[in-house]
Short mmCIF file of N, CA and C in Angstrom, two decimals:
data_model
loop_
_atom_site.label_atom_id
_atom_site.label_comp_id
_atom_site.label_asym_id
_atom_site.label_seq_id
_atom_site.Cartn_x
_atom_site.Cartn_y
_atom_site.Cartn_z
N UNK A 76 -29.83 -88.45 68.44
CA UNK A 76 -29.72 -90.13 69.41
C UNK A 76 -29.83 -90.37 70.74
N UNK A 77 -29.51 -89.33 71.67
CA UNK A 77 -29.71 -89.51 72.66
C UNK A 77 -30.80 -88.93 73.95
N UNK A 78 -31.69 -88.69 72.67
CA UNK A 78 -33.01 -88.07 73.47
C UNK A 78 -34.30 -88.79 73.54
N UNK A 79 -33.85 -89.44 74.71
CA UNK A 79 -34.53 -91.30 74.36
C UNK A 79 -34.64 -91.14 76.99
N UNK A 80 -35.80 -90.81 77.08
CA UNK A 80 -36.13 -90.72 78.24
C UNK A 80 -36.28 -92.19 79.05
N UNK A 81 -36.33 -93.38 78.07
CA UNK A 81 -36.42 -94.54 78.59
C UNK A 81 -34.86 -94.89 78.37
N UNK A 82 -34.80 -94.83 78.18
CA UNK A 82 -32.73 -95.28 78.04
C UNK A 82 -31.82 -95.36 79.06
N UNK A 83 -31.63 -96.58 79.40
CA UNK A 83 -30.57 -96.64 80.46
C UNK A 83 -29.75 -95.96 80.88
N UNK A 84 -29.27 -94.90 82.55
CA UNK A 84 -28.75 -93.56 81.96
C UNK A 84 -26.59 -94.07 82.06
N UNK A 85 -26.66 -96.06 82.11
CA UNK A 85 -26.00 -95.65 82.03
C UNK A 85 -25.35 -97.23 81.20
N UNK A 86 -26.51 -96.68 80.66
CA UNK A 86 -26.12 -97.33 79.01
C UNK A 86 -25.77 -96.44 78.25
N UNK A 87 -23.92 -97.00 77.76
CA UNK A 87 -23.36 -96.10 76.78
C UNK A 87 -24.07 -96.34 75.48
N UNK A 88 -23.92 -94.65 74.89
CA UNK A 88 -24.53 -94.63 73.61
C UNK A 88 -23.22 -94.92 72.86
N UNK A 89 -24.23 -95.31 71.06
CA UNK A 89 -22.96 -95.86 70.36
C UNK A 89 -24.55 -95.81 68.77
N UNK A 90 -24.00 -96.93 68.40
CA UNK A 90 -24.07 -96.67 67.22
C UNK A 90 -26.08 -96.76 66.99
N UNK A 91 -26.02 -97.92 68.25
CA UNK A 91 -27.33 -98.39 68.06
C UNK A 91 -28.41 -97.20 68.51
N UNK A 92 -28.32 -96.33 69.20
CA UNK A 92 -29.18 -95.37 69.93
C UNK A 92 -29.92 -94.55 69.02
N UNK A 93 -30.98 -94.31 69.62
CA UNK A 93 -31.89 -93.27 68.55
C UNK A 93 -32.44 -92.18 68.98
N UNK A 94 -33.07 -90.62 69.32
CA UNK A 94 -33.14 -90.38 69.78
C UNK A 94 -35.78 -90.91 69.51
N UNK A 95 -35.56 -90.90 70.66
CA UNK A 95 -37.29 -91.10 70.82
C UNK A 95 -37.91 -89.52 70.10
N UNK A 96 -38.47 -90.23 69.20
CA UNK A 96 -39.29 -88.19 67.87
C UNK A 96 -40.71 -88.12 68.80
N UNK A 97 -41.26 -88.86 69.65
CA UNK A 97 -41.80 -88.61 69.95
C UNK A 97 -41.80 -87.36 71.54
N UNK A 98 -41.26 -88.10 72.06
CA UNK A 98 -40.06 -87.41 73.23
C UNK A 98 -39.97 -85.67 72.31
N UNK A 99 -39.23 -85.85 71.35
CA UNK A 99 -38.83 -85.22 70.59
C UNK A 99 -39.28 -83.66 70.32
N UNK A 100 -40.48 -84.11 69.54
CA UNK A 100 -41.59 -82.76 69.75
C UNK A 100 -42.57 -83.31 70.91
N UNK A 101 -43.07 -83.94 72.12
CA UNK A 101 -42.73 -83.26 73.04
C UNK A 101 -42.20 -82.42 74.13
N UNK A 102 -40.75 -82.66 73.88
CA UNK A 102 -39.47 -80.98 74.42
C UNK A 102 -39.36 -80.68 73.49
N UNK A 103 -40.29 -80.57 72.33
CA UNK A 103 -40.00 -79.25 71.15
C UNK A 103 -38.40 -79.01 71.32
N UNK A 104 -38.00 -79.90 71.13
CA UNK A 104 -36.60 -80.61 70.27
C UNK A 104 -36.58 -80.86 69.00
N UNK A 105 -36.68 -79.83 68.25
CA UNK A 105 -37.15 -79.63 66.86
C UNK A 105 -35.59 -79.75 66.21
N UNK A 106 -33.93 -80.06 66.86
CA UNK A 106 -33.15 -80.40 66.31
C UNK A 106 -32.99 -81.07 66.00
N UNK A 107 -33.36 -81.82 67.39
CA UNK A 107 -32.69 -83.02 67.12
C UNK A 107 -34.10 -84.34 66.61
N UNK A 108 -35.07 -83.55 66.57
CA UNK A 108 -36.10 -84.59 65.76
C UNK A 108 -36.16 -84.44 63.84
N UNK A 109 -35.31 -82.92 63.69
CA UNK A 109 -34.84 -83.10 62.11
C UNK A 109 -34.18 -84.04 62.29
N UNK A 110 -32.63 -84.39 62.50
CA UNK A 110 -31.65 -84.76 62.74
C UNK A 110 -32.61 -86.13 62.54
N UNK A 111 -33.10 -86.89 63.34
CA UNK A 111 -33.67 -87.95 64.16
C UNK A 111 -34.46 -88.60 62.68
N UNK A 112 -35.68 -87.79 61.95
CA UNK A 112 -36.00 -88.07 60.84
C UNK A 112 -35.29 -88.07 59.48
N UNK A 113 -34.26 -86.74 59.53
CA UNK A 113 -33.84 -87.05 58.09
C UNK A 113 -32.88 -88.39 57.82
N UNK A 114 -32.15 -88.87 59.19
CA UNK A 114 -31.03 -90.26 58.89
C UNK A 114 -32.13 -91.01 58.40
N UNK A 115 -33.99 -92.06 59.06
CA UNK A 115 -34.22 -92.23 58.68
C UNK A 115 -34.76 -92.36 57.63
N UNK A 116 -35.08 -91.41 57.80
CA UNK A 116 -35.27 -90.76 55.83
C UNK A 116 -34.01 -91.14 54.88
N UNK A 117 -33.00 -91.08 55.00
CA UNK A 117 -32.16 -91.44 54.46
C UNK A 117 -32.01 -93.79 54.08
N UNK A 118 -32.33 -93.90 56.12
CA UNK A 118 -31.84 -95.43 55.83
C UNK A 118 -33.17 -96.29 54.42
N UNK A 119 -34.07 -95.03 54.81
CA UNK A 119 -35.04 -96.29 54.15
C UNK A 119 -35.08 -95.95 52.97
N UNK A 120 -34.45 -94.40 52.35
CA UNK A 120 -34.17 -94.79 50.39
C UNK A 120 -33.03 -95.06 50.29
N UNK A 121 -32.03 -94.94 51.23
CA UNK A 121 -31.32 -96.37 51.36
C UNK A 121 -31.71 -98.13 50.63
N UNK A 122 -32.02 -98.54 51.82
CA UNK A 122 -32.94 -99.70 51.28
C UNK A 122 -33.70 -100.06 50.27
N UNK A 123 -34.35 -98.85 50.06
CA UNK A 123 -35.63 -98.65 48.72
C UNK A 123 -34.86 -98.91 47.28
N UNK A 124 -33.70 -98.00 47.60
CA UNK A 124 -32.78 -98.49 46.58
C UNK A 124 -31.42 -99.01 46.09
N UNK A 125 -31.41 -99.32 47.38
CA UNK A 125 -30.26 -100.67 46.95
C UNK A 125 -29.21 -100.66 47.55
N UNK A 126 -28.93 -98.72 48.20
CA UNK A 126 -28.05 -98.15 48.28
C UNK A 126 -26.62 -98.78 49.48
N UNK A 127 -26.03 -98.64 49.09
CA UNK A 127 -24.95 -98.77 50.48
C UNK A 127 -24.71 -98.01 51.63
N UNK A 128 -25.19 -97.50 52.33
CA UNK A 128 -25.45 -95.78 53.21
C UNK A 128 -24.60 -96.99 54.63
N UNK A 129 -23.55 -95.28 54.63
CA UNK A 129 -23.34 -94.97 55.66
C UNK A 129 -23.11 -94.04 56.25
N UNK A 130 -23.42 -93.84 57.92
CA UNK A 130 -24.20 -92.31 58.31
C UNK A 130 -22.60 -92.30 59.36
N UNK A 131 -22.46 -91.00 59.63
CA UNK A 131 -21.21 -90.84 60.57
C UNK A 131 -22.42 -89.70 61.61
N UNK A 132 -22.35 -89.63 62.09
CA UNK A 132 -23.06 -88.87 63.33
C UNK A 132 -21.86 -88.38 64.16
N UNK A 133 -21.58 -87.02 63.19
CA UNK A 133 -21.03 -85.89 64.60
C UNK A 133 -21.79 -85.10 65.78
N UNK A 134 -20.98 -85.93 67.34
CA UNK A 134 -21.50 -85.06 68.35
C UNK A 134 -21.27 -83.67 68.35
N UNK A 135 -20.99 -82.81 69.49
CA UNK A 135 -21.28 -80.52 69.60
C UNK A 135 -20.25 -81.07 67.89
N UNK A 136 -20.24 -80.38 66.59
CA UNK A 136 -19.05 -79.87 66.25
C UNK A 136 -18.92 -78.85 66.95
N UNK A 137 -17.20 -78.49 66.75
CA UNK A 137 -16.84 -76.80 67.41
C UNK A 137 -15.63 -76.74 65.67
N UNK A 138 -15.53 -75.53 66.54
CA UNK A 138 -14.64 -74.76 64.79
C UNK A 138 -15.49 -74.11 65.23
N UNK A 139 -14.58 -73.64 63.56
CA UNK A 139 -14.85 -72.46 62.03
C UNK A 139 -15.99 -72.44 61.47
N UNK A 140 -16.66 -71.43 61.98
CA UNK A 140 -18.64 -71.11 61.10
C UNK A 140 -18.34 -70.96 59.73
N UNK A 141 -19.75 -71.50 58.75
CA UNK A 141 -19.07 -71.08 57.82
C UNK A 141 -19.97 -69.56 57.24
N UNK A 142 -21.05 -69.35 58.75
CA UNK A 142 -22.61 -69.02 58.86
C UNK A 142 -22.18 -67.53 59.20
N UNK A 143 -22.27 -66.29 59.16
CA UNK A 143 -21.93 -65.12 60.29
C UNK A 143 -22.69 -65.66 61.78
N UNK A 144 -23.81 -66.24 61.28
CA UNK A 144 -23.89 -65.89 62.95
C UNK A 144 -24.37 -67.32 64.15
N UNK A 145 -24.16 -67.40 64.97
CA UNK A 145 -24.64 -69.21 66.50
C UNK A 145 -24.38 -69.55 65.58
N UNK A 146 -24.59 -70.61 65.60
CA UNK A 146 -24.95 -72.22 64.94
C UNK A 146 -26.00 -72.76 66.42
N UNK A 147 -26.31 -73.94 66.89
CA UNK A 147 -27.02 -74.73 67.39
C UNK A 147 -25.80 -75.11 68.85
N UNK A 148 -24.69 -75.55 68.27
CA UNK A 148 -23.57 -76.50 68.88
C UNK A 148 -22.39 -75.33 69.07
N UNK A 149 -22.51 -74.57 69.24
CA UNK A 149 -21.83 -74.01 69.94
C UNK A 149 -22.76 -72.52 70.53
N UNK A 150 -23.77 -72.89 70.52
CA UNK A 150 -24.84 -71.41 71.57
C UNK A 150 -24.50 -71.38 73.06
N UNK A 151 -24.12 -72.87 73.61
CA UNK A 151 -23.93 -73.19 74.85
C UNK A 151 -22.81 -71.97 75.30
N UNK A 152 -21.94 -72.89 74.50
CA UNK A 152 -20.09 -71.75 74.77
C UNK A 152 -20.59 -70.61 74.87
N UNK A 153 -21.40 -69.49 74.10
CA UNK A 153 -21.73 -67.98 74.14
C UNK A 153 -22.21 -67.72 74.97
N UNK A 154 -23.01 -68.47 75.37
CA UNK A 154 -24.32 -67.98 76.79
C UNK A 154 -23.23 -67.95 77.84
N UNK A 155 -22.23 -69.41 78.17
CA UNK A 155 -21.66 -68.83 79.01
C UNK A 155 -20.64 -67.97 79.59
N UNK A 156 -19.37 -67.45 77.69
CA UNK A 156 -19.53 -66.60 77.63
C UNK A 156 -19.76 -64.82 78.00
N UNK A 157 -20.53 -64.47 77.40
CA UNK A 157 -21.70 -63.56 77.80
C UNK A 157 -22.30 -63.47 79.58
N UNK A 158 -22.52 -63.97 79.69
CA UNK A 158 -23.00 -63.81 81.33
C UNK A 158 -24.44 -63.96 81.25
N UNK A 159 -25.31 -64.90 80.38
CA UNK A 159 -26.38 -64.96 79.96
C UNK A 159 -26.76 -66.39 80.80
N UNK A 160 -26.21 -67.30 80.84
CA UNK A 160 -26.15 -68.18 81.94
C UNK A 160 -24.85 -68.11 82.97
N UNK A 161 -26.09 -68.24 84.38
CA UNK A 161 -25.76 -67.55 85.26
C UNK A 161 -24.97 -69.44 86.08
N UNK A 162 -25.27 -70.68 85.78
CA UNK A 162 -24.68 -72.05 85.73
C UNK A 162 -24.86 -72.58 84.79
N UNK A 163 -24.18 -74.06 85.26
CA UNK A 163 -23.37 -74.92 83.67
C UNK A 163 -24.70 -75.57 84.77
N UNK A 164 -25.31 -76.83 83.56
CA UNK A 164 -25.65 -77.53 83.81
C UNK A 164 -25.18 -79.27 84.18
N UNK A 165 -25.28 -79.95 85.09
CA UNK A 165 -25.41 -81.36 85.30
C UNK A 165 -25.27 -82.30 84.21
N UNK A 166 -24.35 -81.41 83.03
CA UNK A 166 -24.91 -82.56 81.64
C UNK A 166 -22.91 -82.33 81.31
N UNK A 167 -22.66 -83.84 80.31
CA UNK A 167 -21.55 -84.16 80.19
C UNK A 167 -22.02 -83.81 78.11
N UNK A 168 -21.08 -83.48 77.95
CA UNK A 168 -21.66 -83.54 75.77
C UNK A 168 -19.94 -83.69 75.56
N UNK A 169 -20.29 -84.87 74.44
CA UNK A 169 -19.03 -85.34 73.18
C UNK A 169 -18.90 -83.98 72.16
N UNK A 170 -17.86 -84.03 71.94
CA UNK A 170 -16.84 -83.08 71.32
C UNK A 170 -16.80 -83.55 69.84
N UNK A 171 -16.93 -82.63 69.08
CA UNK A 171 -15.59 -82.79 67.73
C UNK A 171 -15.51 -81.79 67.32
N UNK A 172 -14.09 -81.61 66.27
CA UNK A 172 -13.76 -80.46 65.86
C UNK A 172 -14.11 -81.06 64.56
N UNK A 173 -14.63 -79.57 63.73
CA UNK A 173 -15.15 -79.87 62.47
C UNK A 173 -14.26 -80.63 61.21
N UNK A 174 -13.25 -80.33 61.43
CA UNK A 174 -12.46 -80.99 60.66
C UNK A 174 -12.27 -82.55 60.77
N UNK A 175 -11.88 -82.63 61.72
CA UNK A 175 -12.18 -83.91 62.53
C UNK A 175 -13.34 -84.98 61.96
N UNK A 176 -14.15 -83.32 61.98
CA UNK A 176 -16.04 -84.60 61.81
C UNK A 176 -15.83 -85.29 60.18
N UNK A 177 -15.06 -83.41 59.17
CA UNK A 177 -15.39 -84.16 58.03
C UNK A 177 -13.84 -85.29 57.19
N UNK A 178 -12.58 -84.98 58.09
CA UNK A 178 -11.85 -86.20 57.89
C UNK A 178 -12.85 -87.32 58.43
N UNK A 179 -13.60 -87.93 59.31
CA UNK A 179 -14.00 -88.96 59.53
C UNK A 179 -14.97 -88.89 58.19
N UNK A 180 -15.93 -88.72 57.61
CA UNK A 180 -16.70 -88.63 56.83
C UNK A 180 -16.34 -89.01 55.42
N UNK A 181 -14.50 -89.22 55.07
CA UNK A 181 -13.50 -88.66 54.14
C UNK A 181 -13.76 -90.43 54.65
N UNK A 182 -13.05 -90.99 55.72
CA UNK A 182 -12.32 -91.62 56.14
C UNK A 182 -13.25 -92.85 56.09
N UNK A 183 -14.37 -93.01 56.24
CA UNK A 183 -16.08 -94.27 55.80
C UNK A 183 -16.05 -94.50 54.62
N UNK A 184 -15.88 -93.60 53.87
CA UNK A 184 -16.32 -93.35 52.43
C UNK A 184 -16.18 -94.40 51.92
N UNK A 185 -13.85 -93.95 52.15
CA UNK A 185 -13.16 -94.90 51.72
C UNK A 185 -12.93 -96.21 52.21
N UNK A 186 -13.22 -96.21 53.15
CA UNK A 186 -13.42 -98.10 53.87
C UNK A 186 -13.99 -98.85 53.26
N UNK A 187 -13.38 -100.29 52.46
CA UNK A 187 -13.90 -101.15 51.81
C UNK A 187 -14.88 -101.38 53.37
N UNK A 188 -16.13 -101.66 53.22
CA UNK A 188 -16.95 -102.75 53.84
C UNK A 188 -17.44 -102.32 55.13
N UNK A 189 -16.85 -100.44 54.62
CA UNK A 189 -17.77 -99.54 56.09
C UNK A 189 -19.69 -99.66 56.07
N UNK A 190 -20.09 -99.51 54.87
CA UNK A 190 -21.83 -99.44 55.02
C UNK A 190 -22.49 -100.05 55.56
N UNK A 191 -23.55 -99.45 55.83
CA UNK A 191 -24.40 -100.27 56.37
C UNK A 191 -24.65 -100.13 57.76
N UNK A 192 -23.75 -99.13 57.86
CA UNK A 192 -23.46 -99.01 60.01
C UNK A 192 -23.79 -96.90 59.84
N UNK A 193 -23.98 -96.99 61.26
CA UNK A 193 -23.83 -95.64 61.40
C UNK A 193 -22.53 -95.52 62.59
N UNK A 194 -21.53 -94.03 62.41
CA UNK A 194 -20.39 -94.63 63.22
C UNK A 194 -20.79 -92.98 64.29
N UNK A 195 -20.50 -92.78 65.27
CA UNK A 195 -20.19 -91.99 66.29
C UNK A 195 -19.45 -91.44 66.26
N UNK A 196 -19.28 -90.20 65.82
CA UNK A 196 -18.62 -89.60 65.70
C UNK A 196 -17.87 -87.72 67.23
N UNK A 197 -16.91 -88.81 67.69
CA UNK A 197 -16.06 -88.01 68.36
C UNK A 197 -15.25 -87.99 68.90
N UNK A 198 -14.46 -86.62 69.30
CA UNK A 198 -13.07 -86.45 70.29
C UNK A 198 -13.02 -86.70 71.02
N UNK A 199 -13.95 -86.42 72.27
CA UNK A 199 -13.65 -86.33 73.23
C UNK A 199 -14.86 -85.63 74.46
N UNK A 200 -14.94 -86.58 75.77
CA UNK A 200 -16.55 -85.85 75.95
C UNK A 200 -16.10 -85.34 77.31
N UNK A 201 -16.87 -84.05 77.51
CA UNK A 201 -16.46 -83.27 78.52
C UNK A 201 -17.55 -82.74 79.20
N UNK A 202 -17.46 -82.78 80.33
CA UNK A 202 -18.76 -81.85 81.15
C UNK A 202 -18.66 -80.71 81.37
N UNK A 203 -20.15 -80.79 81.97
CA UNK A 203 -19.93 -78.26 81.11
C UNK A 203 -19.42 -77.94 82.04
N UNK A 204 -18.75 -78.06 83.56
CA UNK A 204 -18.35 -77.99 84.52
C UNK A 204 -16.71 -78.27 84.40
N UNK A 205 -16.62 -79.28 83.45
CA UNK A 205 -15.15 -79.35 83.08
C UNK A 205 -14.68 -78.05 81.93
N UNK A 206 -15.74 -77.51 80.96
CA UNK A 206 -15.97 -77.06 79.49
C UNK A 206 -16.06 -75.00 80.12
N UNK A 207 -16.60 -75.39 81.48
CA UNK A 207 -16.86 -74.04 82.49
C UNK A 207 -15.20 -73.04 82.87
N UNK A 208 -14.37 -74.56 83.27
CA UNK A 208 -12.77 -74.43 83.59
C UNK A 208 -12.13 -74.12 82.85
N UNK A 209 -12.73 -74.83 81.55
CA UNK A 209 -11.39 -74.37 80.60
C UNK A 209 -11.68 -72.86 79.66
N UNK A 210 -13.03 -72.86 79.20
CA UNK A 210 -13.21 -71.70 78.65
C UNK A 210 -12.36 -70.10 80.00
N UNK A 211 -12.42 -70.84 81.51
CA UNK A 211 -12.68 -69.18 82.31
C UNK A 211 -10.62 -69.86 82.48
N UNK A 212 -9.97 -70.23 82.01
CA UNK A 212 -8.87 -70.19 81.78
C UNK A 212 -8.18 -69.11 80.43
N UNK A 213 -8.98 -70.36 79.23
CA UNK A 213 -8.26 -69.51 78.02
C UNK A 213 -9.13 -67.43 78.28
N UNK A 214 -9.86 -67.03 79.39
CA UNK A 214 -11.07 -66.21 79.39
C UNK A 214 -11.53 -65.47 80.28
N UNK A 215 -10.42 -65.28 81.09
CA UNK A 215 -10.49 -64.78 83.10
C UNK A 215 -11.73 -63.52 82.98
N UNK A 216 -11.35 -62.84 81.78
CA UNK A 216 -12.14 -61.92 81.47
C UNK A 216 -13.69 -61.27 81.36
N UNK A 217 -13.63 -62.72 81.13
CA UNK A 217 -15.00 -63.16 80.86
C UNK A 217 -15.96 -63.70 81.99
N UNK A 218 -17.20 -63.69 82.10
CA UNK A 218 -18.10 -64.20 83.24
C UNK A 218 -19.40 -65.95 83.40
N UNK A 219 -17.92 -66.30 83.38
CA UNK A 219 -17.58 -67.60 82.85
C UNK A 219 -18.65 -68.09 84.67
N UNK A 220 -19.29 -69.44 84.21
CA UNK A 220 -19.91 -69.98 85.52
C UNK A 220 -18.96 -70.82 86.44
N UNK A 221 -19.53 -71.40 87.18
CA UNK A 221 -18.58 -71.51 88.41
C UNK A 221 -19.48 -72.20 89.00
N UNK A 222 -20.82 -72.21 89.04
CA UNK A 222 -21.44 -72.64 90.08
C UNK A 222 -22.07 -74.18 89.02
N UNK A 223 -23.11 -75.19 89.39
CA UNK A 223 -23.35 -76.17 89.08
C UNK A 223 -25.15 -76.38 88.86
N UNK A 224 -26.03 -76.04 88.46
CA UNK A 224 -27.57 -75.89 88.84
C UNK A 224 -27.82 -77.47 89.32
N UNK A 225 -27.36 -78.47 89.50
CA UNK A 225 -27.33 -80.04 90.19
C UNK A 225 -28.59 -80.50 89.76
N UNK A 226 -29.40 -79.83 87.98
CA UNK A 226 -30.54 -81.25 87.63
C UNK A 226 -29.48 -81.78 87.32
N UNK A 227 -30.44 -83.29 87.59
CA UNK A 227 -30.33 -84.98 87.09
C UNK A 227 -30.76 -84.45 85.58
N UNK A 228 -29.33 -84.50 84.35
CA UNK A 228 -29.94 -84.34 82.58
C UNK A 228 -29.24 -85.90 81.75
N UNK A 229 -29.26 -86.02 81.16
CA UNK A 229 -29.09 -87.36 80.46
C UNK A 229 -27.77 -87.16 79.91
N UNK A 230 -27.02 -88.03 80.74
CA UNK A 230 -25.56 -87.76 80.26
C UNK A 230 -25.02 -88.69 79.32
N UNK A 231 -24.14 -87.68 78.61
CA UNK A 231 -23.19 -88.49 77.67
C UNK A 231 -21.52 -88.62 77.46
N UNK A 232 -21.46 -88.98 78.65
CA UNK A 232 -20.38 -89.29 79.04
C UNK A 232 -19.75 -90.80 78.42
N UNK A 233 -20.15 -91.57 78.23
CA UNK A 233 -20.11 -92.75 77.90
C UNK A 233 -20.56 -92.88 76.58
N UNK A 234 -20.80 -92.37 74.97
CA UNK A 234 -20.32 -91.94 74.26
C UNK A 234 -19.56 -93.29 73.61
N UNK A 235 -19.33 -93.62 73.40
CA UNK A 235 -18.76 -94.61 71.64
C UNK A 235 -18.13 -93.47 71.17
N UNK A 236 -16.81 -93.59 70.41
CA UNK A 236 -15.59 -92.93 69.73
C UNK A 236 -15.78 -93.55 68.39
N UNK A 237 -15.26 -92.83 67.47
CA UNK A 237 -15.38 -92.57 66.29
C UNK A 237 -14.26 -94.13 65.59
N UNK A 238 -13.11 -93.93 66.41
CA UNK A 238 -12.12 -94.54 66.83
C UNK A 238 -12.66 -96.62 66.66
N UNK A 239 -12.61 -96.22 68.36
CA UNK A 239 -13.11 -97.72 69.15
C UNK A 239 -13.85 -98.10 67.89
N UNK A 240 -15.00 -97.09 67.68
CA UNK A 240 -16.51 -97.60 67.49
C UNK A 240 -16.35 -98.74 66.26
N UNK A 241 -15.24 -97.93 65.05
CA UNK A 241 -15.16 -98.64 63.76
C UNK A 241 -14.12 -99.78 64.13
N UNK A 242 -12.82 -99.85 65.54
CA UNK A 242 -12.50 -100.87 65.53
C UNK A 242 -13.35 -101.97 65.75
N UNK A 243 -14.45 -101.83 66.31
CA UNK A 243 -15.39 -102.58 67.22
C UNK A 243 -15.74 -103.17 65.83
N UNK A 244 -16.38 -102.64 64.54
CA UNK A 244 -17.07 -102.72 63.95
C UNK A 244 -16.26 -103.69 62.76
N UNK A 245 -15.08 -103.82 62.78
CA UNK A 245 -13.85 -104.72 61.78
C UNK A 245 -14.25 -104.00 60.60
N UNK A 246 -14.08 -102.58 60.63
CA UNK A 246 -13.82 -101.94 59.53
C UNK A 246 -12.23 -101.87 59.67
N UNK A 247 -11.52 -102.30 58.80
CA UNK A 247 -10.41 -102.35 58.30
C UNK A 247 -9.56 -100.80 57.57
N UNK A 248 -9.03 -100.47 58.03
CA UNK A 248 -8.12 -98.96 57.10
C UNK A 248 -8.73 -98.15 57.39
N UNK A 249 -10.09 -98.09 58.21
CA UNK A 249 -10.46 -96.56 58.48
C UNK A 249 -10.08 -95.44 59.23
N UNK A 250 -8.94 -96.56 60.71
CA UNK A 250 -8.33 -95.35 62.03
C UNK A 250 -6.89 -96.01 62.34
N UNK A 251 -6.48 -96.76 61.01
CA UNK A 251 -5.23 -97.28 60.92
C UNK A 251 -4.16 -96.29 61.04
#
């Protein structure tokens, strides 16, 4: 939802934000490309069949893994812990715990009138520098980066939270 070079960097990301598919292809960001075309396909299928669809969009999901290998969401943390990344990027990401993302799906499913909307699901936004400071405090024995690459990259710090997004959408009973 944030891979769009034409997006105003001061505009908050929210339920109307979409990744630019051509940009995803040109940068070979196949993960974002796949998520975008999958959701677009779900909306098209729902419209064609007259279904009432609601989509929960979890941001970077953290927590217990089901598989034995690392996933895309947690790979940057592993790179910080192993010293594979010497500097952190000037970037913010919104994070959500997997259990909170699961609960958000249930709440949206059970909420009357939730259909026809997209819901951004995030608990908090962290700059990568703040994340590295937290990791260094928890794991002082690991080579956590302390320097910033100072590159201008898409800033996701203004992403709307599920709680406020649902209140704005007037979906009653979801987060009360």
